[in-house]
mmCIF file of C-alpha atoms in Angstrom:
data_model
loop_
_atom_site.group_PDB
_atom_site.id
_atom_site.type_symbol
_atom_site.label_atom_id
_atom_site.label_comp_id
_atom_site.label_asym_id
_atom_site.label_seq_id
_atom_site.Cartn_x
_atom_site.Cartn_y
_atom_site.Cartn_z
ATOM 1 C CA MET A 1 8.678 -33.608 33.673
ATOM 2 C CA ASN A 2 7.957 -36.157 30.937
ATOM 3 C CA LYS A 3 8.132 -35.467 27.197
ATOM 4 C CA GLU A 4 4.366 -34.937 26.851
ATOM 5 C CA GLN A 5 4.263 -32.428 29.722
ATOM 6 C CA LYS A 6 7.241 -30.542 28.279
ATOM 7 C CA LEU A 7 5.531 -30.376 24.871
ATOM 8 C CA ILE A 8 2.418 -28.858 26.472
ATOM 9 C CA THR A 9 4.582 -26.344 28.317
ATOM 10 C CA ASN A 10 6.344 -25.431 25.091
ATOM 11 C CA GLU A 11 3.023 -24.792 23.389
ATOM 12 C CA VAL A 12 1.818 -22.636 26.282
ATOM 13 C CA VAL A 13 4.982 -20.530 26.103
ATOM 14 C CA LYS A 14 4.733 -20.178 22.338
ATOM 15 C CA GLU A 15 1.106 -19.114 22.565
ATOM 16 C CA LYS A 16 1.926 -16.598 25.316
ATOM 17 C CA LEU A 17 4.816 -15.118 23.326
ATOM 18 C CA ALA A 18 2.671 -14.876 20.195
ATOM 19 C CA THR A 19 0.049 -12.939 22.157
ATOM 20 C CA ILE A 20 2.642 -10.618 23.677
ATOM 21 C CA TYR A 21 4.243 -10.002 20.294
ATOM 22 C CA ARG A 22 0.884 -9.145 18.752
ATOM 23 C CA ASP A 23 -0.399 -6.961 21.582
ATOM 24 C CA GLU A 24 2.768 -5.436 23.049
ATOM 25 C CA GLY A 25 5.575 -6.100 20.587
ATOM 26 C CA ARG A 26 5.673 -2.569 19.161
ATOM 27 C CA ARG A 27 5.610 -1.026 22.640
ATOM 28 C CA ILE A 28 8.563 -3.196 23.697
ATOM 29 C CA TYR A 29 10.360 -2.255 20.486
ATOM 30 C CA ALA A 30 9.751 1.466 21.131
ATOM 31 C CA THR A 31 11.224 1.131 24.632
ATOM 32 C CA LEU A 32 14.297 -0.623 23.238
ATOM 33 C CA ILE A 33 14.767 2.149 20.670
ATOM 34 C CA ARG A 34 14.633 4.792 23.400
ATOM 35 C CA SER A 35 17.043 2.794 25.534
ATOM 36 C CA LEU A 36 19.496 1.817 22.786
ATOM 37 C CA GLY A 37 19.150 4.824 20.485
ATOM 38 C CA ASP A 38 19.259 2.781 17.287
ATOM 39 C CA PHE A 39 16.493 1.237 15.149
ATOM 40 C CA GLU A 40 18.458 -1.762 13.845
ATOM 41 C CA LEU A 41 20.017 -2.598 17.210
ATOM 42 C CA ALA A 42 16.591 -2.377 18.886
ATOM 43 C CA GLU A 43 14.992 -4.658 16.304
ATOM 44 C CA GLU A 44 17.725 -7.255 16.768
ATOM 45 C CA ALA A 45 17.402 -6.960 20.552
ATOM 46 C CA LEU A 46 13.657 -7.502 20.285
ATOM 47 C CA HIS A 47 14.087 -10.768 18.408
ATOM 48 C CA ASP A 48 16.894 -11.880 20.736
ATOM 49 C CA ALA A 49 14.665 -11.257 23.754
ATOM 50 C CA PHE A 50 11.815 -13.347 22.338
ATOM 51 C CA SER A 51 14.258 -16.136 21.466
ATOM 52 C CA ALA A 52 15.639 -16.092 24.997
ATOM 53 C CA ALA A 53 12.121 -16.173 26.431
ATOM 54 C CA LEU A 54 11.218 -19.209 24.345
ATOM 55 C CA SER A 55 13.962 -21.285 25.980
ATOM 56 C CA LYS A 56 14.037 -19.815 29.494
ATOM 57 C CA TRP A 57 10.304 -19.572 30.183
ATOM 58 C CA GLN A 58 9.860 -23.253 29.370
ATOM 59 C CA SER A 59 12.160 -24.256 32.226
ATOM 60 C CA GLN A 60 11.757 -21.348 34.682
ATOM 61 C CA GLY A 61 8.202 -20.177 34.168
ATOM 62 C CA ILE A 62 6.586 -17.055 32.732
ATOM 63 C CA PRO A 63 7.538 -13.868 34.644
ATOM 64 C CA GLU A 64 4.940 -11.762 36.414
ATOM 65 C CA LYS A 65 5.639 -8.868 34.001
ATOM 66 C CA PRO A 66 6.586 -10.500 30.687
ATOM 67 C CA ALA A 67 6.943 -7.227 28.708
ATOM 68 C CA ASN A 68 9.343 -5.796 31.293
ATOM 69 C CA TRP A 69 11.363 -9.013 31.230
ATOM 70 C CA LEU A 70 11.625 -8.850 27.443
ATOM 71 C CA VAL A 71 12.774 -5.210 27.512
ATOM 72 C CA SER A 72 15.453 -5.922 30.115
ATOM 73 C CA THR A 73 16.635 -9.070 28.374
ATOM 74 C CA GLY A 74 16.760 -7.372 24.991
ATOM 75 C CA ARG A 75 18.743 -4.490 26.435
ATOM 76 C CA PHE A 76 21.248 -6.810 28.135
ATOM 77 C CA GLN A 77 21.642 -8.789 24.913
ATOM 78 C CA ALA A 78 22.334 -5.570 22.973
ATOM 79 C CA ILE A 79 24.894 -4.401 25.534
ATOM 80 C CA ASP A 80 26.684 -7.746 25.305
ATOM 81 C CA GLN A 81 26.695 -7.495 21.512
ATOM 82 C CA LEU A 82 28.189 -4.005 21.624
ATOM 83 C CA ARG A 83 30.853 -5.155 24.053
ATOM 84 C CA ARG A 84 31.757 -8.085 21.846
ATOM 85 C CA GLN A 85 32.123 -5.803 18.863
ATOM 86 C CA HIS A 86 34.296 -3.318 20.815
ATOM 87 C CA ARG A 87 32.417 -0.313 19.536
ATOM 88 C CA HIS A 88 30.371 2.586 20.871
ATOM 89 C CA ARG A 89 32.189 2.391 24.221
ATOM 90 C CA GLU A 90 30.558 5.519 25.581
ATOM 91 C CA ILE A 91 27.085 4.187 24.737
ATOM 92 C CA VAL A 92 27.922 0.858 26.365
ATOM 93 C CA ALA A 93 29.050 2.570 29.574
ATOM 94 C CA GLN A 94 25.896 4.703 29.698
ATOM 95 C CA LEU A 95 23.545 1.785 28.978
ATOM 96 C CA ALA A 96 25.320 -0.496 31.443
ATOM 97 C CA ASN A 97 24.939 2.135 34.125
ATOM 98 C CA GLU A 98 21.220 2.600 33.375
ATOM 99 C CA SER A 99 20.545 -1.127 33.260
ATOM 100 C CA SER A 100 21.770 -2.024 36.780
ATOM 101 C CA THR A 101 24.129 -4.747 35.572
ATOM 102 C CA LYS A 102 24.114 -6.472 38.968
ATOM 103 C CA VAL A 103 20.923 -8.196 37.802
ATOM 104 C CA GLU A 104 21.687 -11.462 36.023
ATOM 105 C CA ILE A 105 19.745 -12.416 32.881
ATOM 106 C CA SER A 106 18.900 -15.791 34.403
ATOM 107 C CA ASP A 107 16.904 -14.014 37.146
ATOM 108 C CA GLU A 108 13.697 -13.555 35.171
ATOM 109 C CA PHE A 109 11.575 -12.185 37.998
ATOM 110 C CA ALA A 110 14.166 -9.599 38.989
ATOM 111 C CA LEU A 111 14.421 -8.552 35.361
ATOM 112 C CA SER A 112 10.666 -8.234 35.045
ATOM 113 C CA ASN A 113 10.696 -5.505 37.676
ATOM 114 C CA SER A 114 13.775 -3.639 36.421
ATOM 115 C CA VAL A 115 11.847 -1.619 33.812
ATOM 116 C CA ASP A 116 9.379 1.116 34.675
ATOM 117 C CA ASP A 117 5.807 0.265 33.565
ATOM 118 C CA GLU A 118 4.901 3.895 32.863
ATOM 119 C CA LEU A 119 7.975 4.377 30.682
ATOM 120 C CA ILE A 120 6.994 1.408 28.531
ATOM 121 C CA SER A 121 3.432 2.725 28.274
ATOM 122 C CA ASP A 122 4.592 6.106 26.972
ATOM 123 C CA ASP A 123 7.496 4.987 24.778
ATOM 124 C CA GLN A 124 5.414 4.521 21.633
ATOM 125 C CA LEU A 125 4.182 8.102 21.924
ATOM 126 C CA ARG A 126 7.777 9.267 22.460
ATOM 127 C CA LEU A 127 8.818 7.420 19.336
ATOM 128 C CA ILE A 128 5.913 8.852 17.331
ATOM 129 C CA PHE A 129 7.013 12.371 18.223
ATOM 130 C CA THR A 130 10.600 11.481 17.275
ATOM 131 C CA CYS A 131 9.513 10.180 13.887
ATOM 132 C CA CYS A 132 7.325 13.286 13.446
ATOM 133 C CA HIS A 133 10.192 15.701 14.130
ATOM 134 C CA PRO A 134 9.926 18.828 11.917
ATOM 135 C CA ALA A 135 13.397 18.125 10.489
ATOM 136 C CA ILE A 136 11.902 15.102 8.705
ATOM 137 C CA ASP A 137 9.795 15.526 5.558
ATOM 138 C CA ILE A 138 6.073 15.161 6.330
ATOM 139 C CA LYS A 139 5.592 12.235 3.908
ATOM 140 C CA VAL A 140 8.537 10.459 5.472
ATOM 141 C CA GLN A 141 7.274 11.184 9.002
ATOM 142 C CA VAL A 142 4.041 9.292 8.583
ATOM 143 C CA ALA A 143 5.523 6.361 6.660
ATOM 144 C CA LEU A 144 8.370 5.918 9.143
ATOM 145 C CA THR A 145 6.072 6.040 12.153
ATOM 146 C CA LEU A 146 3.577 3.572 10.709
ATOM 147 C CA ARG A 147 6.418 1.135 10.001
ATOM 148 C CA GLU A 148 8.549 1.488 13.122
ATOM 149 C CA VAL A 149 6.045 2.423 15.816
ATOM 150 C CA CYS A 150 2.980 0.508 14.707
ATOM 151 C CA GLY A 151 4.485 -2.420 12.847
ATOM 152 C CA LEU A 152 2.538 -2.026 9.609
ATOM 153 C CA THR A 153 4.281 -3.639 6.649
ATOM 154 C CA THR A 154 5.690 -1.494 3.861
ATOM 155 C CA GLN A 155 3.008 -2.889 1.542
ATOM 156 C CA GLU A 156 0.214 -1.967 3.981
ATOM 157 C CA ILE A 157 1.512 1.594 4.275
ATOM 158 C CA ALA A 158 1.881 1.893 0.506
ATOM 159 C CA SER A 159 -1.709 0.727 0.124
ATOM 160 C CA ALA A 160 -2.938 3.387 2.565
ATOM 161 C CA PHE A 161 -1.211 6.068 0.482
ATOM 162 C CA LEU A 162 -2.144 4.507 -2.879
ATOM 163 C CA THR A 163 1.530 4.332 -3.883
ATOM 164 C CA SER A 164 4.128 1.623 -4.603
ATOM 165 C CA ALA A 165 5.902 -0.431 -1.945
ATOM 166 C CA SER A 166 9.319 0.529 -3.356
ATOM 167 C CA THR A 167 8.543 4.243 -3.049
ATOM 168 C CA MET A 168 7.383 3.745 0.523
ATOM 169 C CA ALA A 169 10.460 1.687 1.420
ATOM 170 C CA GLN A 170 12.700 4.545 0.238
ATOM 171 C CA ARG A 171 10.829 7.013 2.449
ATOM 172 C CA ILE A 172 11.286 4.794 5.491
ATOM 173 C CA VAL A 173 15.035 4.447 4.883
ATOM 174 C CA ARG A 174 15.386 8.212 4.454
ATOM 175 C CA GLY A 175 13.566 8.781 7.739
ATOM 176 C CA LYS A 176 15.896 6.497 9.699
ATOM 177 C CA GLN A 177 18.937 8.127 8.148
ATOM 178 C CA LYS A 178 17.657 11.592 9.073
ATOM 179 C CA ILE A 179 17.091 10.634 12.717
ATOM 180 C CA ARG A 180 20.568 9.165 12.921
ATOM 181 C CA ASP A 181 22.391 11.948 11.030
ATOM 182 C CA ALA A 182 20.563 14.807 12.803
ATOM 183 C CA ASN A 183 20.897 13.051 16.190
ATOM 184 C CA ILE A 184 17.179 13.528 16.852
ATOM 185 C CA PRO A 185 16.477 12.463 20.466
ATOM 186 C CA PHE A 186 13.947 9.759 21.370
ATOM 187 C CA GLN A 187 11.878 11.880 23.742
ATOM 188 C CA LEU A 188 8.670 13.865 24.076
ATOM 189 C CA PRO A 189 9.084 17.464 22.893
ATOM 190 C CA SER A 190 8.661 20.433 25.202
ATOM 191 C CA THR A 191 5.182 21.842 25.832
ATOM 192 C CA GLU A 192 5.888 24.639 23.339
ATOM 193 C CA GLN A 193 6.905 22.142 20.635
ATOM 194 C CA LEU A 194 4.084 19.665 21.220
ATOM 195 C CA HIS A 195 1.482 21.671 19.304
ATOM 196 C CA SER A 196 3.661 22.025 16.198
ATOM 197 C CA ARG A 197 3.882 18.236 15.866
ATOM 198 C CA VAL A 198 0.315 17.280 16.747
ATOM 199 C CA ASP A 199 -0.958 17.279 13.137
ATOM 200 C CA ALA A 200 1.607 14.702 12.024
ATOM 201 C CA VAL A 201 0.987 12.537 15.093
ATOM 202 C CA LEU A 202 -2.772 12.617 14.515
ATOM 203 C CA SER A 203 -2.200 11.553 10.889
ATOM 204 C CA VAL A 204 -0.297 8.528 12.100
ATOM 205 C CA ILE A 205 -2.892 7.505 14.696
ATOM 206 C CA TYR A 206 -5.649 7.977 12.113
ATOM 207 C CA LEU A 207 -3.925 5.751 9.554
ATOM 208 C CA VAL A 208 -3.181 3.096 12.151
ATOM 209 C CA TYR A 209 -6.848 3.037 13.120
ATOM 210 C CA ASN A 210 -7.929 2.847 9.461
ATOM 211 C CA GLU A 211 -5.680 -0.142 8.824
ATOM 212 C CA GLY A 212 -7.123 -1.816 11.908
ATOM 213 C CA TYR A 213 -10.711 -0.919 10.990
ATOM 214 C CA SER A 214 -10.387 -2.214 7.435
ATOM 215 C CA ALA A 215 -7.256 -4.279 6.858
ATOM 216 C CA SER A 216 -5.525 -3.924 3.491
ATOM 217 C CA PHE A 217 -4.620 -7.605 3.292
ATOM 218 C CA GLY A 218 -5.494 -10.984 4.674
ATOM 219 C CA ASP A 219 -8.378 -13.124 5.885
ATOM 220 C CA SER A 220 -9.871 -10.695 8.398
ATOM 221 C CA VAL A 221 -11.811 -7.480 7.900
ATOM 222 C CA THR A 222 -10.302 -5.899 10.998
ATOM 223 C CA ARG A 223 -7.067 -5.920 13.012
ATOM 224 C CA THR A 224 -8.321 -5.252 16.536
ATOM 225 C CA GLU A 225 -4.833 -4.792 18.004
ATOM 226 C CA LEU A 226 -4.338 -1.751 15.770
ATOM 227 C CA THR A 227 -7.692 -0.107 16.560
ATOM 228 C CA VAL A 228 -7.156 -0.639 20.302
ATOM 229 C CA GLU A 229 -3.638 0.798 20.098
ATOM 230 C CA ALA A 230 -4.779 3.837 18.095
ATOM 231 C CA ILE A 231 -7.461 4.652 20.662
ATOM 232 C CA ARG A 232 -4.975 4.186 23.521
ATOM 233 C CA LEU A 233 -2.493 6.553 21.886
ATOM 234 C CA ALA A 234 -5.199 9.140 21.209
ATOM 235 C CA ARG A 235 -6.290 9.077 24.864
ATOM 236 C CA LEU A 236 -2.670 9.437 25.973
ATOM 237 C CA LEU A 237 -2.126 12.323 23.571
ATOM 238 C CA GLN A 238 -5.307 14.001 24.796
ATOM 239 C CA SER A 239 -3.917 13.907 28.345
ATOM 240 C CA LEU A 240 -0.811 15.781 27.143
ATOM 241 C CA VAL A 241 -2.205 18.361 24.738
ATOM 242 C CA ALA A 242 -5.392 20.433 24.695
ATOM 243 C CA ASP A 243 -6.411 20.281 21.034
ATOM 244 C CA THR A 244 -9.867 20.119 19.446
ATOM 245 C CA GLU A 245 -8.762 17.759 16.695
ATOM 246 C CA ILE A 246 -7.439 15.209 19.187
ATOM 247 C CA THR A 247 -10.922 15.155 20.687
ATOM 248 C CA GLY A 248 -12.419 14.855 17.204
ATOM 249 C CA LEU A 249 -10.185 11.942 16.227
ATOM 250 C CA LEU A 250 -10.899 10.086 19.459
ATOM 251 C CA ALA A 251 -14.625 10.587 18.893
ATOM 252 C CA LEU A 252 -14.351 9.317 15.318
ATOM 253 C CA MET A 253 -12.544 6.149 16.380
ATOM 254 C CA LEU A 254 -14.986 5.443 19.200
ATOM 255 C CA LEU A 255 -18.045 5.942 16.983
ATOM 256 C CA ASN A 256 -16.681 3.776 14.194
ATOM 257 C CA GLY A 257 -15.525 1.202 16.734
ATOM 258 C CA SER A 258 -19.018 1.021 18.204
ATOM 259 C CA ARG A 259 -20.121 -0.884 15.077
ATOM 260 C CA HIS A 260 -17.450 -3.590 15.405
ATOM 261 C CA ASN A 261 -19.759 -6.453 16.444
ATOM 262 C CA ALA A 262 -22.200 -5.742 13.602
ATOM 263 C CA ARG A 263 -19.704 -5.363 10.737
ATOM 264 C CA THR A 264 -19.198 -9.071 10.013
ATOM 265 C CA ASN A 265 -21.236 -12.275 10.304
ATOM 266 C CA LYS A 266 -20.174 -15.535 11.958
ATOM 267 C CA ASP A 267 -18.238 -16.504 8.811
ATOM 268 C CA GLY A 268 -16.266 -13.261 8.797
ATOM 269 C CA ASP A 269 -18.129 -11.833 5.814
ATOM 270 C CA ILE A 270 -18.663 -8.068 5.610
ATOM 271 C CA ILE A 271 -22.073 -6.621 6.450
ATOM 272 C CA ILE A 272 -22.496 -3.174 4.931
ATOM 273 C CA LEU A 273 -23.715 -0.292 7.096
ATOM 274 C CA ALA A 274 -27.254 -0.278 5.680
ATOM 275 C CA GLU A 275 -27.736 -3.980 6.549
ATOM 276 C CA GLN A 276 -26.146 -4.051 10.012
ATOM 277 C CA ASP A 277 -28.082 -5.071 13.107
ATOM 278 C CA ARG A 278 -27.897 -1.791 15.010
ATOM 279 C CA SER A 279 -28.869 -3.454 18.276
ATOM 280 C CA LEU A 280 -25.322 -4.854 18.250
ATOM 281 C CA TRP A 281 -23.763 -1.400 18.219
ATOM 282 C CA ASP A 282 -21.947 -0.482 21.440
ATOM 283 C CA GLN A 283 -24.083 2.236 23.010
ATOM 284 C CA ALA A 284 -21.470 3.173 25.622
ATOM 285 C CA LEU A 285 -18.951 3.990 22.874
ATOM 286 C CA ILE A 286 -21.627 5.857 20.925
ATOM 287 C CA GLN A 287 -22.567 8.027 23.894
ATOM 288 C CA GLU A 288 -18.930 8.805 24.676
ATOM 289 C CA GLY A 289 -18.263 9.591 21.012
ATOM 290 C CA ILE A 290 -21.298 11.865 20.652
ATOM 291 C CA ALA A 291 -20.329 13.772 23.807
ATOM 292 C CA LEU A 292 -16.823 14.311 22.390
ATOM 293 C CA VAL A 293 -18.270 15.486 19.055
ATOM 294 C CA GLN A 294 -20.486 17.990 20.833
ATOM 295 C CA SER A 295 -17.505 19.238 22.823
ATOM 296 C CA ALA A 296 -15.317 19.597 19.709
ATOM 297 C CA THR A 297 -17.918 21.243 17.471
ATOM 298 C CA ALA A 298 -18.757 23.740 20.228
ATOM 299 C CA LYS A 299 -15.299 25.257 19.678
ATOM 300 C CA SER A 300 -14.858 28.136 17.219
ATOM 301 C CA GLU A 301 -12.453 26.104 15.072
ATOM 302 C CA TYR A 302 -12.411 22.424 14.200
ATOM 303 C CA GLY A 303 -11.247 20.416 11.211
ATOM 304 C CA PHE A 304 -10.727 17.132 9.402
ATOM 305 C CA TYR A 305 -11.211 14.625 12.220
ATOM 306 C CA THR A 306 -13.992 16.446 14.026
ATOM 307 C CA ILE A 307 -16.053 16.759 10.837
ATOM 308 C CA GLN A 308 -15.694 13.044 10.136
ATOM 309 C CA ALA A 309 -16.704 12.328 13.722
ATOM 310 C CA ALA A 310 -19.797 14.514 13.236
ATOM 311 C CA ILE A 311 -20.738 12.403 10.189
ATOM 312 C CA ALA A 312 -20.250 9.205 12.219
ATOM 313 C CA ALA A 313 -22.422 10.665 14.986
ATOM 314 C CA VAL A 314 -25.317 11.245 12.573
ATOM 315 C CA HIS A 315 -25.097 7.586 11.480
ATOM 316 C CA ALA A 316 -24.879 6.447 15.110
ATOM 317 C CA GLN A 317 -28.116 8.233 16.043
ATOM 318 C CA ALA A 318 -30.186 6.926 13.115
ATOM 319 C CA SER A 319 -32.517 3.949 13.592
ATOM 320 C CA ASP A 320 -31.733 2.657 10.082
ATOM 321 C CA ALA A 321 -30.295 3.778 6.732
ATOM 322 C CA ASN A 322 -33.555 5.200 5.397
ATOM 323 C CA ASN A 323 -34.132 7.307 8.513
ATOM 324 C CA THR A 324 -30.622 8.758 8.479
ATOM 325 C CA ASP A 325 -30.361 12.545 8.071
ATOM 326 C CA TRP A 326 -28.602 12.358 4.692
ATOM 327 C CA GLU A 327 -29.022 16.085 4.097
ATOM 328 C CA GLN A 328 -26.990 16.800 7.229
ATOM 329 C CA ILE A 329 -24.366 14.219 6.253
ATOM 330 C CA LEU A 330 -24.123 15.781 2.796
ATOM 331 C CA ALA A 331 -23.560 19.193 4.374
ATOM 332 C CA TRP A 332 -20.818 17.806 6.620
ATOM 333 C CA TYR A 333 -19.136 16.150 3.610
ATOM 334 C CA SER A 334 -19.203 19.423 1.671
ATOM 335 C CA LEU A 335 -17.480 21.119 4.605
ATOM 336 C CA LEU A 336 -14.981 18.249 4.844
ATOM 337 C CA LEU A 337 -14.089 18.636 1.162
ATOM 338 C CA HIS A 338 -13.510 22.341 1.727
ATOM 339 C CA VAL A 339 -11.193 21.604 4.681
ATOM 340 C CA ALA A 340 -9.338 18.656 3.108
ATOM 341 C CA PRO A 341 -9.923 18.169 -0.635
ATOM 342 C CA SER A 342 -9.470 14.499 -1.511
ATOM 343 C CA PRO A 343 -10.840 12.118 -4.178
ATOM 344 C CA VAL A 344 -11.526 9.505 -1.485
ATOM 345 C CA ILE A 345 -13.645 11.996 0.468
ATOM 346 C CA GLU A 346 -15.415 12.921 -2.774
ATOM 347 C CA LEU A 347 -16.158 9.228 -3.281
ATOM 348 C CA ASN A 348 -17.571 8.862 0.223
ATOM 349 C CA ARG A 349 -19.716 11.932 -0.374
ATOM 350 C CA THR A 350 -21.312 10.294 -3.427
ATOM 351 C CA VAL A 351 -23.062 7.806 -1.118
ATOM 352 C CA ALA A 352 -24.825 10.679 0.631
ATOM 353 C CA VAL A 353 -25.619 12.228 -2.763
ATOM 354 C CA ALA A 354 -27.187 8.943 -3.907
ATOM 355 C CA MET A 355 -29.300 8.674 -0.772
ATOM 356 C CA HIS A 356 -30.436 12.310 -0.851
ATOM 357 C CA HIS A 357 -30.617 13.127 -4.580
ATOM 358 C CA GLY A 358 -30.747 9.675 -6.195
ATOM 359 C CA PRO A 359 -28.209 7.289 -7.807
ATOM 360 C CA GLU A 360 -28.198 9.107 -11.167
ATOM 361 C CA ALA A 361 -26.665 12.227 -9.604
ATOM 362 C CA ALA A 362 -24.086 10.140 -7.719
ATOM 363 C CA LEU A 363 -23.213 8.143 -10.855
ATOM 364 C CA VAL A 364 -22.103 11.295 -12.672
ATOM 365 C CA LEU A 365 -19.762 12.180 -9.800
ATOM 366 C CA VAL A 366 -18.167 8.717 -9.658
ATOM 367 C CA GLU A 367 -17.569 8.721 -13.422
ATOM 368 C CA GLN A 368 -15.720 12.007 -13.007
ATOM 369 C CA LEU A 369 -13.619 10.527 -10.192
ATOM 370 C CA LEU A 370 -12.658 7.563 -12.370
ATOM 371 C CA GLN A 371 -10.916 9.956 -14.725
ATOM 372 C CA GLN A 372 -8.246 10.388 -12.031
ATOM 373 C CA LYS A 373 -5.376 7.887 -12.204
ATOM 374 C CA VAL A 374 -5.201 7.454 -8.440
ATOM 375 C CA MET A 375 -8.836 6.351 -8.297
ATOM 376 C CA GLN A 376 -8.307 3.867 -11.125
ATOM 377 C CA LYS A 377 -6.238 1.856 -8.620
ATOM 378 C CA TYR A 378 -8.812 2.083 -5.822
ATOM 379 C CA HIS A 379 -11.139 -0.911 -5.612
ATOM 380 C CA LEU A 380 -13.810 0.899 -3.607
ATOM 381 C CA CYS A 381 -14.268 3.424 -6.385
ATOM 382 C CA TYR A 382 -15.231 0.634 -8.811
ATOM 383 C CA ALA A 383 -17.343 -1.117 -6.166
ATOM 384 C CA THR A 384 -19.253 2.123 -5.540
ATOM 385 C CA TYR A 385 -19.590 2.694 -9.272
ATOM 386 C CA ALA A 386 -21.053 -0.811 -9.623
ATOM 387 C CA GLU A 387 -23.550 -0.133 -6.849
ATOM 388 C CA PHE A 388 -24.917 2.983 -8.542
ATOM 389 C CA LEU A 389 -24.937 1.290 -11.967
ATOM 390 C CA THR A 390 -26.989 -1.533 -10.466
ATOM 391 C CA ARG A 391 -29.486 0.914 -8.959
ATOM 392 C CA VAL A 392 -30.126 2.553 -12.338
ATOM 393 C CA GLY A 393 -30.448 -0.818 -14.110
ATOM 394 C CA ARG A 394 -27.135 -0.854 -16.012
ATOM 395 C CA LYS A 395 -26.257 -4.378 -14.864
ATOM 396 C CA LYS A 396 -23.794 -5.347 -17.581
ATOM 397 C CA GLU A 397 -21.620 -2.331 -16.787
ATOM 398 C CA ALA A 398 -22.046 -3.029 -13.076
ATOM 399 C CA ARG A 399 -20.674 -6.547 -13.546
ATOM 400 C CA ALA A 400 -17.635 -5.195 -15.388
ATOM 401 C CA ALA A 401 -16.984 -2.680 -12.593
ATOM 402 C CA LEU A 402 -17.234 -5.385 -9.920
ATOM 403 C CA GLU A 403 -14.900 -7.678 -11.838
ATOM 404 C CA HIS A 404 -12.355 -4.884 -12.054
ATOM 405 C CA ALA A 405 -12.733 -4.102 -8.322
ATOM 406 C CA LEU A 406 -11.962 -7.763 -7.620
ATOM 407 C CA THR A 407 -8.603 -7.462 -9.337
ATOM 408 C CA LEU A 408 -7.651 -4.505 -7.123
ATOM 409 C CA THR A 409 -8.482 -5.717 -3.591
ATOM 410 C CA LYS A 410 -6.229 -8.006 -1.578
ATOM 411 C CA GLN A 411 -8.539 -8.431 1.424
ATOM 412 C CA ILE A 412 -10.298 -11.793 1.272
ATOM 413 C CA PRO A 413 -13.605 -10.740 2.936
ATOM 414 C CA GLU A 414 -13.861 -7.836 0.472
ATOM 415 C CA GLN A 415 -13.291 -10.277 -2.373
ATOM 416 C CA ARG A 416 -16.123 -12.449 -1.036
ATOM 417 C CA ILE A 417 -18.633 -9.602 -0.838
ATOM 418 C CA LEU A 418 -17.732 -8.484 -4.381
ATOM 419 C CA LYS A 419 -18.240 -12.048 -5.622
ATOM 420 C CA ARG A 420 -21.629 -12.212 -3.883
ATOM 421 C CA LYS A 421 -22.663 -8.993 -5.595
ATOM 422 C CA LEU A 422 -21.522 -10.396 -8.922
ATOM 423 C CA ALA A 423 -23.563 -13.553 -8.320
ATOM 424 C CA ALA A 424 -26.611 -11.442 -7.462
ATOM 425 C CA LEU A 425 -26.349 -9.701 -10.826
#
């Protein structure tokens, strides 16, 4: 193999590892946590495994099951580290027994088959339920799961909760300490316990999807790997637990996801709902989502996620913005506010108010929302305010609101659309 050929091979391996890390890295990490029983040790094992792959795959080829190879290699590396440090002897003996130590690390293709595919598939859900254990404070549960299971950064999680990164970092540390000190097992709860933890798990999946649907930071509007993972986890959860809100959340994600191809143009710029080419919407996802909404709303009780899915279903069935049943959407939003009072939901409701009753009525509501400190940090509140100000002809104030919104958003496509609106004024 000459130098040029080796360089090409190196690039192929690097590209493959980057793809695996993006698409399967958190699943591999979750499996290592279950296997090793320790967050820090699992994280170090994950990085060791990818480092080993970078050197070995270049000379020996990419295994048939790369994720399995990485899990096995990471676990072997961790066991070796524990042995070298002469600690946790009982854990070492147990892990060595489970890992079939007759397999050598150099045998990539044997390693790739030494881990059960189904176990890896379910390990993220196991870890979510561990992080959502009732012994852990609910605020800590969600933050810890988003960080450890889904790989969101502390800043991204803080943005989702409209709080500071330092506050969120403290929650995550407390969560890890609680799992360690209380010896909380990395496993799915019993059937009886599953229902008591579903709400927290749904919160996590919902926030993961939201971050994927509209990224808090960066050059892209969406993070597809997060939306795909959230839908996968919801389907898996639905197979384990009969719960109306699981159905509602899955429907919501499918209906919102159906608009993916119409949400941005070729340059990655945002296209708002009213201006989207609805022929690009995924009709298969829409039909599946609507069927799930009908199933969920047929039940005697449903809540937060199902109501949002019902709103998304009304949008999905409309030919355009003007022919949308805004009265029905307004009614659903009023019910949603009753079920889960929130200033963000109030803000979303103002759009329906503007379409049904006119921008003047919506403007009053947004001005009231801007009296709340939490909304003074939310760029979409100022962007919405600017939209209604523009509609009633108050352009100078609209410009000021857009300029302030620009200072609050860290997503580049959102910055571009705000700048275009400013230019239009």
